[in-house]
PDB file of C-alpha atoms in Angstrom:
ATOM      1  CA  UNK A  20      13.505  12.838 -39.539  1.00 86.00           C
ATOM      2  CA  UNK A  21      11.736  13.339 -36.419  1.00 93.00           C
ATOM      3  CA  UNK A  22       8.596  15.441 -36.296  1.00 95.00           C
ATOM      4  CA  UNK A  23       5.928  16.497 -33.544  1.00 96.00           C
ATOM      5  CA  UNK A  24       2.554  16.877 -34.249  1.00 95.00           C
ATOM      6  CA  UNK A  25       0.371  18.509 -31.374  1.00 95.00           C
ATOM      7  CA  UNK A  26      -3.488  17.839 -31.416  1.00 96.00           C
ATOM      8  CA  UNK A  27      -6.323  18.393 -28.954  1.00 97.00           C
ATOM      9  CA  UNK A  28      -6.773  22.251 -28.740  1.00 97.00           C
ATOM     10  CA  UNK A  29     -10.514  23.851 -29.457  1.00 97.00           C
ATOM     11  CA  UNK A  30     -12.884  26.034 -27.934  1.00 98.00           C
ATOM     12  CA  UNK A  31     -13.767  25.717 -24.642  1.00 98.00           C
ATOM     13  CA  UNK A  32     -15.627  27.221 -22.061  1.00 98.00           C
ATOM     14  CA  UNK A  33     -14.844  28.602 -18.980  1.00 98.00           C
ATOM     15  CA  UNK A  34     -14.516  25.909 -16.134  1.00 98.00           C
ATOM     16  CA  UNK A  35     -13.989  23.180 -18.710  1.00 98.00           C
ATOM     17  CA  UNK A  36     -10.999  20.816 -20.122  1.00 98.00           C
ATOM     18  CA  UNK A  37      -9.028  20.182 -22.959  1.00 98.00           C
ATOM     19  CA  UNK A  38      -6.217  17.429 -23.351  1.00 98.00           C
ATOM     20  CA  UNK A  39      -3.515  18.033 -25.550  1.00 98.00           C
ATOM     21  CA  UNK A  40      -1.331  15.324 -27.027  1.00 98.00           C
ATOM     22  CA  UNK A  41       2.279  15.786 -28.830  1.00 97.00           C
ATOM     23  CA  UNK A  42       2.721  12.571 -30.778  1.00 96.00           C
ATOM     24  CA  UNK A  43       6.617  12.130 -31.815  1.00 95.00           C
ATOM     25  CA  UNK A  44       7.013  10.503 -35.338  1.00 93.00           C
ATOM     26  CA  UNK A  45       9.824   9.416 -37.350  1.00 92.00           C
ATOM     27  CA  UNK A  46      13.081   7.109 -36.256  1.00 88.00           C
ATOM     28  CA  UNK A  47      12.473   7.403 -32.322  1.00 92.00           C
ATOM     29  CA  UNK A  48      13.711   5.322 -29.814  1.00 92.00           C
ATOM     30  CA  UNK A  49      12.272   7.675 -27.079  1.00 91.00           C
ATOM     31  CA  UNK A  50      10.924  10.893 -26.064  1.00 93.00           C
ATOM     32  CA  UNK A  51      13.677  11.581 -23.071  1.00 95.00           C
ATOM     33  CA  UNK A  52      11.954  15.018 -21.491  1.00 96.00           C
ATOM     34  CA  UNK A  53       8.758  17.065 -23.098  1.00 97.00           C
ATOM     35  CA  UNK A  54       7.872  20.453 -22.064  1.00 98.00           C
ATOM     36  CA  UNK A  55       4.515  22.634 -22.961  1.00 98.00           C
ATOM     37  CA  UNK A  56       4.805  26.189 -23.666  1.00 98.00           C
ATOM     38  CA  UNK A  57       2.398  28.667 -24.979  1.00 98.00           C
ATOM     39  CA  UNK A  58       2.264  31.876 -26.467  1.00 98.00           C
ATOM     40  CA  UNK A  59      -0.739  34.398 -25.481  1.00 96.00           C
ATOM     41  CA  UNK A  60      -1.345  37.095 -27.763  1.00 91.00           C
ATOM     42  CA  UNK A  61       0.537  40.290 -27.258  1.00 93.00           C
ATOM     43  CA  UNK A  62       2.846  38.229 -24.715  1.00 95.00           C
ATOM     44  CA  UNK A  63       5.715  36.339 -24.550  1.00 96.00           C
ATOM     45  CA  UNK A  64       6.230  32.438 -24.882  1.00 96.00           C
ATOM     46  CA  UNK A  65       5.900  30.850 -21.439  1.00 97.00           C
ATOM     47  CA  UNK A  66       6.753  27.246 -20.011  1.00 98.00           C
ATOM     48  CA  UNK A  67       3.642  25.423 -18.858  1.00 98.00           C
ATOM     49  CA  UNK A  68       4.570  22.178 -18.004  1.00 98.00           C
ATOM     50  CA  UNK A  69       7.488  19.692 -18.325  1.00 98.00           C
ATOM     51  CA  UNK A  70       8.451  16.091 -17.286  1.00 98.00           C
ATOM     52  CA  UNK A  71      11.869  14.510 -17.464  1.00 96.00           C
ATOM     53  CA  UNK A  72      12.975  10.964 -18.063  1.00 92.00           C
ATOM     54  CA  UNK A  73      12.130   9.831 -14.823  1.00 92.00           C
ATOM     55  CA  UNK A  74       9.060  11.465 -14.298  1.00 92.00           C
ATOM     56  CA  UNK A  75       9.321  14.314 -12.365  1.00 96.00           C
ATOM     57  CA  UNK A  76       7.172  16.976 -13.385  1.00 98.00           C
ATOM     58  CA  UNK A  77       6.842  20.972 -12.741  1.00 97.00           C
ATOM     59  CA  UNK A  78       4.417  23.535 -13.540  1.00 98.00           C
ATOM     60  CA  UNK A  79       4.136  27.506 -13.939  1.00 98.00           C
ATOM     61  CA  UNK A  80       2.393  28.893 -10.616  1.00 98.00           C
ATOM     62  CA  UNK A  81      -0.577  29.801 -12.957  1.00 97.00           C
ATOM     63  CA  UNK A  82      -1.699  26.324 -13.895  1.00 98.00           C
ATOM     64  CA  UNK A  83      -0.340  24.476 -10.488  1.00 98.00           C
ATOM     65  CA  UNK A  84      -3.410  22.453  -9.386  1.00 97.00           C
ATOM     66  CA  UNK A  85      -5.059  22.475 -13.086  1.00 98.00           C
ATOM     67  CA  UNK A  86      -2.910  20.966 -15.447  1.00 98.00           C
ATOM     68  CA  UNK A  87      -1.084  17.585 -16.234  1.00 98.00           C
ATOM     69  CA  UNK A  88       1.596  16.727 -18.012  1.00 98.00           C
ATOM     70  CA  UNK A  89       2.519  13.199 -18.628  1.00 97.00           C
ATOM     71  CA  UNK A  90       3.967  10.946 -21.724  1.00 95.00           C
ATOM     72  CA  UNK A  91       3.428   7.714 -22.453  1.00 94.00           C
ATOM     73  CA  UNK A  92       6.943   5.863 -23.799  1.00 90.00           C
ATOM     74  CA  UNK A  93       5.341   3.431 -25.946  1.00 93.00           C
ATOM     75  CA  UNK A  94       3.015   5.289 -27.938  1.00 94.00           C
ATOM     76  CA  UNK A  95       6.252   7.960 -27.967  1.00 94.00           C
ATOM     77  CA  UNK A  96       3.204  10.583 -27.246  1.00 96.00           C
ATOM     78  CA  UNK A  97       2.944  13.542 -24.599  1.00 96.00           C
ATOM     79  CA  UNK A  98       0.003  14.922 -23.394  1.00 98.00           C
ATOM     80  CA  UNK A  99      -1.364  18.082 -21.362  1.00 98.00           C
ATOM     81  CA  UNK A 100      -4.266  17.735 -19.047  1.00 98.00           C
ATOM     82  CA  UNK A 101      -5.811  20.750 -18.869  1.00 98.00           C
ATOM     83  CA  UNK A 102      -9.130  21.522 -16.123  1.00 98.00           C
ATOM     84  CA  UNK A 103     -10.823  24.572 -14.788  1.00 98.00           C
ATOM     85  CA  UNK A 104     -10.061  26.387 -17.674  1.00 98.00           C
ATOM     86  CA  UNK A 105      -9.733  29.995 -17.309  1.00 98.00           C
ATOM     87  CA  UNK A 106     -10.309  32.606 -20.450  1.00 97.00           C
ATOM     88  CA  UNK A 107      -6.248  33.639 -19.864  1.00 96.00           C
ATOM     89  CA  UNK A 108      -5.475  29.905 -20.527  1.00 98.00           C
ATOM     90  CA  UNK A 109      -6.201  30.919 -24.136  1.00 98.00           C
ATOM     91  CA  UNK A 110      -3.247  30.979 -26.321  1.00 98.00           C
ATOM     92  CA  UNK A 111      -1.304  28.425 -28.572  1.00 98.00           C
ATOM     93  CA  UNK A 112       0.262  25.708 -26.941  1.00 98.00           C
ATOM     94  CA  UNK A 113       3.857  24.199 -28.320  1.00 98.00           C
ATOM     95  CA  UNK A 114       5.254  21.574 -27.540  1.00 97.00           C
ATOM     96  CA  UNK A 115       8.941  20.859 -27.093  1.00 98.00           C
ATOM     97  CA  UNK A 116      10.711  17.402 -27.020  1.00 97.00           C
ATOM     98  CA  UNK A 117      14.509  15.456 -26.310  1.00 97.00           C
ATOM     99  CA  UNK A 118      13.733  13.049 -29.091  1.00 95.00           C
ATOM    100  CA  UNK A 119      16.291  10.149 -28.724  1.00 94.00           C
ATOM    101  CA  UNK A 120      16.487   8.898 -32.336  1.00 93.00           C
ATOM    102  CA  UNK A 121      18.933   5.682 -33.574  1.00 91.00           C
ATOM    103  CA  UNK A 122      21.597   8.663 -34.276  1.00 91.00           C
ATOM    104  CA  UNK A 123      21.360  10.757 -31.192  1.00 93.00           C
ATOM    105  CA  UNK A 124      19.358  13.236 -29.701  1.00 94.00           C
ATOM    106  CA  UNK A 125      17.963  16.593 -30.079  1.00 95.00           C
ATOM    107  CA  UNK A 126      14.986  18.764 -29.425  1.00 96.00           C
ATOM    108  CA  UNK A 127      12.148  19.534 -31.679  1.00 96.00           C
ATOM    109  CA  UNK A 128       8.993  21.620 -31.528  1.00 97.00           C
ATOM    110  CA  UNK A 129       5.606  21.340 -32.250  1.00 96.00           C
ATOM    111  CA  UNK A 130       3.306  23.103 -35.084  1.00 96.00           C
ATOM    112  CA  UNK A 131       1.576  24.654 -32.011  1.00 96.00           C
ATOM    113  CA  UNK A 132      -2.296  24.106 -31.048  1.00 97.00           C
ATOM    114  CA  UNK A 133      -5.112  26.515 -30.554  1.00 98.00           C
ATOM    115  CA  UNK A 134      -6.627  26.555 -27.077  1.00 98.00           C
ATOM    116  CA  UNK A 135      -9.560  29.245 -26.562  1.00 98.00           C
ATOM    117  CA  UNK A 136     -11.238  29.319 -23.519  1.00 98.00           C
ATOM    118  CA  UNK A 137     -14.383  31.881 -23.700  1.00 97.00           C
ATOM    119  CA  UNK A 138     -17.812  32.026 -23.047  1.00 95.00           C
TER     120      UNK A 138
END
């Protein structure tokens, strides 16, 4: 059984960072693509960031030139670089993983993270 366990979100002030990391758990052989979504209140879920197998990244227009997203394959752990925070960064951030497992492959998603960014 494969689970996802996001970490990293807080209170923040305006102008500052958080770093969020999605650590994959269970019979893995590899987290193939991760993406970041989050959910604002009153709004819909949105993509943030993803990364595939080979690396290549893209970001929503909002957080272009802010955020990060990278994964590191051999602690089987994603993670979301996130500067110059700005108070409509606040929501809860998900994240979503390909999970290759000794059986196959499928996606999974995250217990979600609190990010606040306020004064």
């Amino acid at each position: 059984q494969v689970q996802l366990v996001e970490s990293g979100g807080g209170l923040v002030q305006p102008g500052g960072s958080l770093k969020l990391s999605c650590a994959a758990s269970g019979s893995i052989r590899n987290i193939v693509t991760l993406g970041w979504y989050r959910r604002a209140p009153g709004k819909q879920r949105e993509l943030v960031a993803a990364i595939t197998s080979s690396g290549s990244t893209n970001y929503a227009d909002s957080v272009k030139g802010r955020f990060t997203i990278s994964k590191d394959n051999a602690k089987n752990t994603g993670y979301l670089q996130m500067n110059s925070l700005k108070s409509e960064d606040t929501a809860v951030y998900y994240c979503n993983a390909r999970v290759r497992t000794y059986i196959g492959a499928d996606y999974y998603w995250g217990q979600g993270t609190q990010v606040t960014v306020s004064s």
